[in-house]
């Protein structure tokens, strides 16, 4: 392609973007765009950009909120107050989840699973806060696979490390279930291997897709409310008002999804850890 | 879709900051605070189970003590009953004895009094005879001018007194 051709192609893309932006009054995807904050655009380590973005800001907010929450519950009173009770409920929940899925060996993973579960839970909930009302823009970093992918690869790495350290090469027996006929050993091995290798992708993508879908849905419905309200009162009554009612319901559903996705992420990590700890 | 469009520009920043903040969460919250919270819960559970065991032991001990007290109480009651019965029989015997003594005293006094009464009656009767004999003799001597034999008068008077 000639230089002119490239320029034409780029200007075409630019024109199209401008047209799209002009047509859509509310861009449902804009909420996911990452912007560097505080002029940190140029920060980098060894050539890799590490700008402190709005995404990083919300990671920091989630971390601080979680820190405050757990610190408030670490008062170590024999008779707990409400706050301590709440924190103990979460640690007990994670402890129970590990005990049920991994068994007594799972106790040592409580710090990791607790951090994972609570970090994702706080990220999901903070991203749903209605801060737009006061002009702030909440950002859900769990709606980016570049973030969820890191968490899923982290979990998968722990599974691999634990599996190989504990069982050495015997860990590969995970891919050949008990009672497999000799003829089927090779095909089953590959099927199981592929299902095993897909795990980090399914783990990261599930969270990213669930969070993104809900936020897009809310944004699209809100654009219906705003556009129909701008058009005329009849259209608002027919389309805008039902959309608004639906939005209220979907908001409740999203709160549920925020909790469930954090739970699913932690639960699947527990299940994978069980494979690594106990084979099967 | 900014997730894909911005991937090349932002992946390093996303990965870096996620590792920073999740690492901080894991080491400070997960490794630092969660074990303390869990420890508190375990300590509380242990305390509760210990307390339950102690309460169970105390209950058993209380039951045993109550049983022992009951046995002691029963023997005490039996002893007391025996004491009361003994005291009652003793008191009854003493009362009887004293009543008998009093009765004998009363009997002797009665007998004495009766003797005295009989004696008094006899002496009174003798005196009345004397007086009646004297009066009869006086009346006979005054009216008839007879001086009667003392013994005859007396026997007649006695006869009349007896027969009225």
Short mmCIF file of C-alpha atoms in Angstrom, two decimals:
data_model
loop_
_atom_site.label_atom_id
_atom_site.label_comp_id
_atom_site.label_asym_id
_atom_site.label_seq_id
_atom_site.Cartn_x
_atom_site.Cartn_y
_atom_site.Cartn_z
CA UNK A 1 0.00 0.00 0.00
CA UNK A 2 1.33 3.41 -0.91
CA UNK A 3 1.77 6.16 1.61
CA UNK A 4 -1.19 7.97 0.02
CA UNK A 5 -3.29 4.86 0.35
CA UNK A 6 -2.45 4.61 4.05
CA UNK A 7 -3.31 8.24 4.60
CA UNK A 8 -6.61 7.80 2.82
CA UNK A 9 -7.42 4.74 4.89
CA UNK A 10 -6.58 6.57 8.13
CA UNK A 11 -8.63 9.61 7.20
CA UNK A 12 -11.51 7.29 6.32
CA UNK A 13 -11.35 5.71 9.75
CA UNK A 14 -11.16 9.17 11.28
CA UNK A 15 -14.19 10.36 9.29
CA UNK A 16 -16.14 7.29 10.30
CA UNK A 17 -15.32 7.78 13.94
CA UNK A 18 -16.38 11.40 13.83
CA UNK A 19 -19.63 10.44 12.11
CA UNK A 20 -20.35 7.70 14.66
CA UNK A 21 -19.61 10.07 17.52
CA UNK A 22 -21.92 12.70 16.04
CA UNK A 23 -24.77 10.24 15.50
CA UNK A 24 -24.74 8.51 18.86
CA UNK A 25 -25.57 10.91 21.67
CA UNK A 26 -24.50 8.32 24.25
CA UNK A 27 -21.61 6.08 23.29
CA UNK A 28 -22.09 2.90 25.36
CA UNK A 29 -18.44 1.95 24.92
CA UNK A 30 -16.96 5.26 26.00
CA UNK A 31 -17.17 4.22 29.66
CA UNK A 32 -14.52 1.58 29.02
CA UNK A 33 -11.92 3.92 27.52
CA UNK A 34 -8.73 4.29 29.51
CA UNK A 35 -7.21 7.73 29.99
CA UNK A 36 -3.96 8.64 31.68
CA UNK A 37 -4.42 10.87 34.70
CA UNK A 38 -2.29 13.55 36.34
CA UNK A 39 -0.11 13.94 33.24
CA UNK A 40 1.38 10.50 33.81
CA UNK A 41 1.13 9.75 30.08
CA UNK A 42 4.86 9.39 29.64
CA UNK A 43 5.67 7.22 32.63
CA UNK A 44 7.45 4.08 31.60
CA UNK A 45 9.73 1.30 32.77
CA UNK A 46 12.18 -0.03 30.20
CA UNK A 47 10.09 1.39 27.42
CA UNK A 48 6.85 -0.08 28.68
CA UNK A 49 4.23 2.56 29.38
CA UNK A 50 2.94 2.56 32.95
CA UNK A 51 0.74 5.65 32.88
CA UNK A 52 -1.43 6.02 35.98
CA UNK A 53 -4.79 5.72 34.26
CA UNK A 54 -8.38 5.97 35.45
CA UNK A 55 -8.25 2.16 35.53
CA UNK A 56 -5.27 2.23 37.88
CA UNK A 57 -7.04 4.86 39.98
CA UNK A 58 -10.01 2.55 40.51
CA UNK A 59 -7.69 -0.34 41.33
CA UNK A 60 -6.20 1.94 43.97
CA UNK A 61 -9.66 2.91 45.25
CA UNK A 62 -10.69 -0.75 45.45
CA UNK A 63 -7.47 -1.57 47.31
CA UNK A 64 -7.90 1.28 49.80
CA UNK A 65 -11.58 0.46 50.37
CA UNK A 66 -10.72 -3.19 50.96
CA UNK A 67 -7.87 -2.19 53.26
CA UNK A 68 -10.18 0.02 55.32
CA UNK A 69 -12.87 -2.65 55.38
CA UNK A 70 -10.59 -5.43 56.60
CA UNK A 71 -8.61 -3.15 58.96
CA UNK A 72 -11.90 -2.13 60.60
CA UNK A 73 -12.66 -5.80 61.20
CA UNK A 74 -9.23 -6.81 62.51
CA UNK A 75 -9.88 -5.44 66.00
CA UNK A 76 -9.57 -8.96 67.41
CA UNK A 77 -12.38 -8.55 69.93
CA UNK A 78 -13.64 -11.72 71.50
CA UNK A 79 -17.19 -10.44 71.19
CA UNK A 80 -17.27 -8.93 67.71
CA UNK A 81 -19.00 -5.72 66.70
CA UNK A 82 -20.95 -5.38 63.48
CA UNK A 83 -17.96 -4.46 61.35
CA UNK A 84 -15.78 -7.24 62.70
CA UNK A 85 -18.70 -9.62 62.23
CA UNK A 86 -18.96 -8.57 58.57
CA UNK A 87 -15.25 -9.13 57.91
CA UNK A 88 -15.33 -12.44 59.77
CA UNK A 89 -18.29 -13.49 57.64
CA UNK A 90 -16.20 -12.97 54.50
CA UNK A 91 -13.12 -14.77 55.84
CA UNK A 92 -15.37 -17.58 57.07
CA UNK A 93 -17.03 -17.72 53.66
CA UNK A 94 -13.68 -18.04 51.85
CA UNK A 95 -12.43 -20.51 54.44
CA UNK A 96 -15.58 -22.61 54.00
CA UNK A 97 -15.28 -22.47 50.23
CA UNK A 98 -11.70 -23.76 50.37
CA UNK A 99 -12.56 -26.39 52.96
CA UNK A 100 -15.42 -27.65 50.78
CA UNK A 101 -13.49 -27.67 47.50
CA UNK A 102 -9.89 -28.41 48.47
CA UNK A 103 -10.21 -29.92 51.94
CA UNK A 104 -7.85 -29.42 54.87
CA UNK A 105 -4.97 -28.66 52.46
CA UNK A 106 -6.84 -25.60 51.27
CA UNK A 107 -6.32 -23.61 54.47
CA UNK A 108 -3.05 -22.10 53.23
CA UNK A 109 -4.74 -20.55 50.20
CA UNK A 110 -7.17 -18.45 52.28
CA UNK A 111 -5.08 -15.25 51.97
CA UNK A 112 -4.87 -15.56 48.18
CA UNK A 113 -8.49 -16.54 47.58
CA UNK A 114 -9.69 -13.92 50.04
CA UNK A 115 -7.64 -11.20 48.31
CA UNK A 116 -8.85 -12.37 44.89
CA UNK A 117 -12.50 -12.59 45.85
CA UNK A 118 -12.63 -9.31 47.76
CA UNK A 119 -10.54 -7.40 45.21
CA UNK A 120 -12.85 -8.42 42.37
CA UNK A 121 -15.96 -7.92 44.52
CA UNK A 122 -14.92 -4.40 45.52
CA UNK A 123 -13.92 -3.57 41.93
CA UNK A 124 -17.29 -4.76 40.61
CA UNK A 125 -19.31 -2.93 43.24
CA UNK A 126 -17.32 0.29 43.10
CA UNK A 127 -17.75 0.31 39.31
CA UNK A 128 -21.52 0.22 39.80
CA UNK A 129 -21.64 3.20 42.16
CA UNK A 130 -23.94 5.90 40.79
CA UNK A 131 -21.20 8.53 40.96
CA UNK A 132 -22.27 9.97 37.61
CA UNK A 133 -24.92 11.84 39.60
CA UNK A 134 -22.19 14.02 41.15
CA UNK A 135 -20.16 14.26 37.93
CA UNK A 136 -17.55 11.57 38.62
CA UNK A 137 -16.99 8.63 36.31
CA UNK A 138 -16.74 5.28 37.99
CA UNK A 139 -14.59 2.83 36.07
CA UNK A 140 -14.87 -0.94 36.30
CA UNK A 141 -11.41 -2.31 35.63
CA UNK A 142 -12.78 -5.86 35.76
CA UNK A 143 -14.47 -5.06 32.43
CA UNK A 144 -11.00 -5.12 30.80
CA UNK A 145 -9.53 -8.46 29.91
CA UNK A 146 -6.09 -6.92 30.29
CA UNK A 147 -6.89 -6.76 34.02
CA UNK A 148 -8.94 -9.95 34.47
CA UNK A 149 -6.40 -11.81 32.34
CA UNK A 150 -3.63 -10.95 34.80
CA UNK A 151 -5.71 -12.32 37.66
CA UNK A 152 -6.62 -15.49 35.80
CA UNK A 153 -3.01 -16.08 34.70
CA UNK A 154 -1.97 -15.51 38.33
CA UNK A 155 -4.44 -18.17 39.51
CA UNK A 156 -3.45 -20.55 36.73
CA UNK A 157 0.24 -20.09 37.50
CA UNK A 158 -0.35 -20.93 41.14
CA UNK A 159 -2.22 -24.08 40.06
CA UNK A 160 0.65 -25.09 37.79
CA UNK A 161 3.35 -24.34 40.36
CA UNK A 162 1.53 -26.14 43.17
CA UNK A 163 0.72 -29.08 40.90
CA UNK A 164 4.25 -29.60 39.63
CA UNK A 165 5.97 -28.92 42.94
CA UNK A 166 3.67 -31.27 44.82
CA UNK A 167 3.28 -34.10 42.30
CA UNK A 168 6.27 -33.56 39.96
CA UNK A 169 5.55 -35.12 36.57
CA UNK A 170 2.84 -37.23 38.14
CA UNK A 171 0.72 -34.08 37.74
CA UNK A 172 0.13 -35.16 34.11
CA UNK A 173 -1.99 -38.03 35.40
CA UNK A 174 -4.61 -35.29 35.90
CA UNK A 175 -5.21 -35.54 32.16
CA UNK A 176 -5.93 -39.26 32.23
CA UNK A 177 -8.92 -39.95 34.48
CA UNK A 178 -9.12 -43.25 36.35
CA UNK A 179 -10.53 -46.18 34.42
CA UNK A 180 -9.72 -44.81 30.96
CA UNK A 181 -9.37 -47.72 28.48
CA UNK A 182 -5.83 -48.09 27.13
CA UNK A 183 -6.94 -47.23 23.58
CA UNK A 184 -8.49 -43.96 24.76
CA UNK A 185 -5.55 -42.75 26.85
CA UNK A 186 -3.96 -40.64 24.10
CA UNK A 187 -7.16 -38.91 22.82
CA UNK A 188 -8.44 -38.34 26.34
CA UNK A 189 -5.07 -36.90 27.32
CA UNK A 190 -5.32 -34.28 24.59
CA UNK A 191 -8.96 -33.49 25.30
CA UNK A 192 -8.21 -33.03 28.98
CA UNK A 193 -5.06 -31.06 28.20
CA UNK A 194 -7.00 -28.64 26.00
CA UNK A 195 -9.78 -28.25 28.58
CA UNK A 196 -7.07 -27.58 31.16
CA UNK A 197 -5.29 -25.02 29.00
CA UNK A 198 -8.54 -23.21 28.22
CA UNK A 199 -9.10 -22.56 31.92
CA UNK A 200 -7.16 -19.28 32.26
CA UNK A 201 -8.95 -17.86 29.21
CA UNK A 202 -12.42 -18.89 30.33
CA UNK A 203 -11.66 -17.62 33.83
CA UNK A 204 -10.55 -14.17 32.68
CA UNK A 205 -13.02 -13.78 29.82
CA UNK A 206 -16.05 -14.77 31.88
CA UNK A 207 -15.53 -11.94 34.36
CA UNK A 208 -14.65 -9.41 31.67
CA UNK A 209 -17.66 -10.28 29.49
CA UNK A 210 -20.13 -10.37 32.37
CA UNK A 211 -19.05 -6.97 33.65
CA UNK A 212 -18.88 -5.37 30.23
CA UNK A 213 -22.25 -6.72 29.10
CA UNK A 214 -24.07 -5.34 32.12
CA UNK A 215 -22.48 -1.92 31.84
CA UNK A 216 -23.20 -1.71 28.11
CA UNK A 217 -26.79 -2.76 28.68
CA UNK A 218 -27.27 -0.06 31.32
CA UNK A 219 -25.67 2.54 29.06
CA UNK A 220 -27.82 1.54 26.05
CA UNK A 221 -31.00 1.68 28.13
CA UNK A 222 -30.00 5.05 29.54
CA UNK A 223 -29.41 6.31 26.00
CA UNK A 224 -32.97 5.23 25.16
CA UNK A 225 -34.26 7.23 28.11
CA UNK A 226 -32.28 10.34 27.15
CA UNK A 227 -32.94 10.21 23.38
CA UNK A 228 -36.65 9.56 23.77
CA UNK A 229 -36.89 12.27 26.39
CA UNK A 230 -35.20 14.72 24.02
CA UNK A 231 -37.48 13.73 21.12
CA UNK A 232 -41.01 14.17 22.47
CA UNK A 233 -43.20 13.29 25.41
CA UNK A 234 -45.11 10.49 23.64
CA UNK A 235 -41.95 8.64 22.69
CA UNK A 236 -40.66 9.11 26.24
CA UNK A 237 -43.84 7.55 27.62
CA UNK A 238 -43.65 4.61 25.21
CA UNK A 239 -39.91 3.90 25.18
CA UNK A 240 -38.15 6.04 27.77
CA UNK A 241 -40.20 5.24 30.83
CA UNK A 242 -40.25 1.42 30.36
CA UNK A 243 -36.50 1.56 29.69
CA UNK A 244 -36.00 3.45 32.92
CA UNK A 245 -38.03 0.89 34.88
CA UNK A 246 -36.03 -1.88 33.22
CA UNK A 247 -32.81 -0.07 34.16
CA UNK A 248 -33.77 -0.13 37.81
CA UNK A 249 -34.31 -3.88 37.60
CA UNK A 250 -31.08 -4.41 35.65
CA UNK A 251 -29.17 -2.38 38.24
CA UNK A 252 -30.33 -4.84 40.90
CA UNK A 253 -29.37 -7.71 38.60
CA UNK A 254 -25.94 -6.14 38.05
CA UNK A 255 -25.35 -5.95 41.79
CA UNK A 256 -26.12 -9.67 41.90
CA UNK A 257 -23.84 -10.34 38.93
CA UNK A 258 -21.04 -8.31 40.57
CA UNK A 259 -21.19 -10.63 43.59
CA UNK A 260 -21.70 -13.82 41.59
CA UNK A 261 -18.82 -13.17 39.19
CA UNK A 262 -16.43 -12.51 42.06
CA UNK A 263 -17.69 -15.72 43.68
CA UNK A 264 -17.36 -17.72 40.45
CA UNK A 265 -13.81 -16.49 39.90
CA UNK A 266 -12.82 -17.45 43.45
CA UNK A 267 -14.75 -20.73 43.33
CA UNK A 268 -13.20 -21.86 40.03
CA UNK A 269 -9.76 -20.98 41.35
CA UNK A 270 -10.56 -23.20 44.35
CA UNK A 271 -11.67 -26.04 42.05
CA UNK A 272 -8.48 -25.76 39.99
CA UNK A 273 -6.39 -25.64 43.15
CA UNK A 274 -8.13 -28.83 44.25
CA UNK A 275 -6.91 -30.53 41.05
CA UNK A 276 -3.39 -29.33 41.79
CA UNK A 277 -3.50 -30.34 45.45
CA UNK A 278 -5.30 -33.66 45.30
CA UNK A 279 -5.23 -34.63 41.59
CA UNK A 280 -8.34 -36.77 41.14
CA UNK B 1 -14.42 -1.56 21.96
CA UNK B 2 -11.72 0.26 23.95
CA UNK B 3 -10.63 -2.99 25.53
CA UNK B 4 -9.21 -4.09 22.18
CA UNK B 5 -8.52 -0.73 20.53
CA UNK B 6 -6.48 0.53 23.49
CA UNK B 7 -4.88 -2.82 24.26
CA UNK B 8 -1.56 -2.09 22.63
CA UNK B 9 -1.28 1.28 24.32
CA UNK B 10 -2.48 0.32 27.77
CA UNK B 11 -1.68 -3.37 28.41
CA UNK B 12 1.62 -2.63 30.16
CA UNK B 13 0.06 0.00 32.40
CA UNK B 14 -2.91 -2.28 33.17
CA UNK B 15 -0.69 -5.23 34.05
CA UNK B 16 1.73 -3.12 36.05
CA UNK B 17 -0.84 -1.34 38.20
CA UNK B 18 -2.94 -4.45 38.68
CA UNK B 19 0.11 -6.32 39.95
CA UNK B 20 0.99 -3.37 42.19
CA UNK B 21 -2.44 -3.04 43.75
CA UNK B 22 -3.36 -6.70 43.82
CA UNK B 23 0.08 -7.45 45.22
CA UNK B 24 -0.48 -4.85 47.91
CA UNK B 25 -3.90 -6.35 48.65
CA UNK B 26 -2.46 -9.85 48.82
CA UNK B 27 0.52 -9.05 51.04
CA UNK B 28 -1.02 -6.43 53.33
CA UNK B 29 -4.65 -7.52 53.52
CA UNK B 30 -4.48 -11.21 52.59
CA UNK B 31 -1.23 -12.14 54.33
CA UNK B 32 -1.22 -9.43 56.99
CA UNK B 33 -4.75 -9.03 58.27
CA UNK B 34 -6.77 -12.09 57.23
CA UNK B 35 -4.75 -14.55 59.38
CA UNK B 36 -5.37 -12.29 62.39
CA UNK B 37 -9.12 -12.24 61.70
CA UNK B 38 -9.15 -16.01 61.22
CA UNK B 39 -7.10 -16.44 64.35
CA UNK B 40 -9.61 -14.38 66.32
CA UNK B 41 -12.44 -16.53 64.99
CA UNK B 42 -10.56 -19.74 65.85
CA UNK B 43 -9.77 -18.40 69.31
CA UNK B 44 -13.44 -17.54 69.86
CA UNK B 45 -14.57 -20.96 68.64
CA UNK B 46 -12.07 -22.61 70.97
CA UNK B 47 -13.23 -20.47 73.88
CA UNK B 48 -16.85 -21.32 73.17
CA UNK B 49 -16.17 -25.05 72.97
CA UNK B 50 -14.03 -24.88 76.11
CA UNK B 51 -16.78 -23.01 77.92
CA UNK B 52 -19.32 -25.57 76.78
CA UNK B 53 -17.16 -28.40 78.05
CA UNK B 54 -16.65 -26.59 81.37
CA UNK B 55 -20.39 -25.95 81.64
CA UNK B 56 -21.10 -29.62 80.92
CA UNK B 57 -18.58 -30.64 83.58
CA UNK B 58 -20.08 -28.19 86.09
CA UNK B 59 -23.54 -29.51 85.34
CA UNK B 60 -22.40 -33.08 85.94
CA UNK B 61 -20.74 -32.05 89.18
CA UNK B 62 -23.85 -30.19 90.30
CA UNK B 63 -25.92 -33.29 89.55
CA UNK B 64 -23.57 -35.44 91.57
CA UNK B 65 -23.61 -33.00 94.44
CA UNK B 66 -27.36 -32.82 94.35
CA UNK B 67 -27.55 -36.60 94.44
CA UNK B 68 -25.17 -36.73 97.41
CA UNK B 69 -27.15 -34.00 99.13
CA UNK B 70 -30.34 -35.94 98.52
CA UNK B 71 -28.88 -39.08 100.07
CA UNK B 72 -27.55 -37.10 103.03
CA UNK B 73 -30.84 -35.33 103.38
CA UNK B 74 -32.73 -38.61 103.37
CA UNK B 75 -30.55 -40.14 106.11
CA UNK B 76 -30.82 -36.93 108.11
CA UNK B 77 -34.57 -37.02 107.81
CA UNK B 78 -34.71 -40.66 108.86
CA UNK B 79 -32.48 -39.90 111.85
CA UNK B 80 -34.66 -36.98 112.80
CA UNK B 81 -37.77 -39.11 112.52
CA UNK B 82 -36.18 -41.73 114.77
CA UNK B 83 -35.19 -39.06 117.28
CA UNK B 84 -38.70 -37.63 117.31
CA UNK B 85 -40.26 -41.05 117.77
CA UNK B 86 -37.91 -41.86 120.62
CA UNK B 87 -38.56 -38.53 122.28
CA UNK B 88 -42.29 -39.08 121.89
CA UNK B 89 -42.22 -42.51 123.55
CA UNK B 90 -39.97 -41.20 126.30
CA UNK B 91 -42.24 -38.25 126.93
CA UNK B 92 -45.29 -40.50 126.96
CA UNK B 93 -43.66 -42.83 129.49
CA UNK B 94 -42.62 -39.92 131.70
CA UNK B 95 -46.10 -38.43 131.56
CA UNK B 96 -47.65 -41.75 132.46
CA UNK B 97 -45.26 -42.18 135.37
CA UNK B 98 -45.93 -38.72 136.66
CA UNK B 99 -49.67 -39.16 136.25
CA UNK B 100 -49.48 -42.40 138.18
CA UNK B 101 -47.49 -40.71 140.99
CA UNK B 102 -49.93 -37.83 141.10
CA UNK B 103 -52.82 -40.30 141.12
CA UNK B 104 -51.37 -42.18 144.10
CA UNK B 105 -50.80 -38.95 146.01
CA UNK B 106 -54.36 -37.89 145.25
CA UNK B 107 -55.63 -41.33 146.30
CA UNK B 108 -53.87 -41.23 149.65
CA UNK B 109 -55.06 -37.67 150.23
CA UNK B 110 -58.59 -38.72 149.38
CA UNK B 111 -58.43 -41.68 151.71
CA UNK B 112 -57.08 -39.50 154.51
CA UNK B 113 -59.78 -36.92 153.90
CA UNK B 114 -62.46 -39.59 153.89
CA UNK B 115 -61.09 -40.99 157.20
CA UNK B 116 -61.11 -37.55 158.66
CA UNK B 117 -64.63 -36.93 157.49
CA UNK B 118 -65.79 -40.29 158.96
CA UNK B 119 -64.07 -39.53 162.24
CA UNK B 120 -65.58 -36.07 162.34
CA UNK B 121 -68.98 -37.50 161.57
CA UNK B 122 -68.59 -40.11 164.33
CA UNK B 123 -67.43 -37.61 166.90
CA UNK B 124 -70.22 -35.25 165.84
CA UNK B 125 -72.75 -38.04 166.16
CA UNK B 126 -71.38 -38.95 169.63
CA UNK B 127 -71.60 -35.35 170.69
CA UNK B 128 -75.15 -35.08 169.41
CA UNK B 129 -76.00 -38.26 171.40
CA UNK B 130 -74.44 -36.79 174.50
CA UNK B 131 -76.26 -33.51 174.02
CA UNK B 132 -79.51 -35.33 173.19
CA UNK B 133 -79.15 -37.67 176.24
CA UNK B 134 -78.39 -34.73 178.51
CA UNK B 135 -81.29 -32.75 177.08
CA UNK B 136 -83.62 -35.76 177.40
CA UNK B 137 -82.57 -36.40 180.99
CA UNK B 138 -82.98 -32.74 181.89
CA UNK B 139 -86.39 -32.58 180.17
CA UNK B 140 -87.53 -35.83 181.91
CA UNK B 141 -86.26 -34.65 185.35
CA UNK B 142 -87.89 -31.23 184.98
CA UNK B 143 -91.19 -32.36 183.58
CA UNK B 144 -91.64 -35.76 185.29
CA UNK B 145 -89.28 -35.24 188.19
CA UNK B 146 -87.66 -38.48 187.42
CA UNK B 147 -83.95 -39.03 187.70
CA UNK B 148 -83.23 -41.61 185.03
CA UNK B 149 -80.26 -43.84 184.71
CA UNK B 150 -77.76 -42.26 182.46
CA UNK B 151 -77.13 -45.46 180.46
CA UNK B 152 -80.87 -46.12 179.89
CA UNK B 153 -81.40 -42.58 178.57
CA UNK B 154 -78.45 -42.88 176.27
CA UNK B 155 -79.56 -46.21 174.77
CA UNK B 156 -83.09 -44.91 174.20
CA UNK B 157 -81.79 -41.73 172.57
CA UNK B 158 -79.49 -43.75 170.39
CA UNK B 159 -82.35 -45.96 169.37
CA UNK B 160 -84.53 -42.96 168.52
CA UNK B 161 -81.73 -41.22 166.65
CA UNK B 162 -81.12 -44.30 164.60
CA UNK B 163 -84.78 -44.91 163.87
CA UNK B 164 -85.69 -41.25 163.66
#
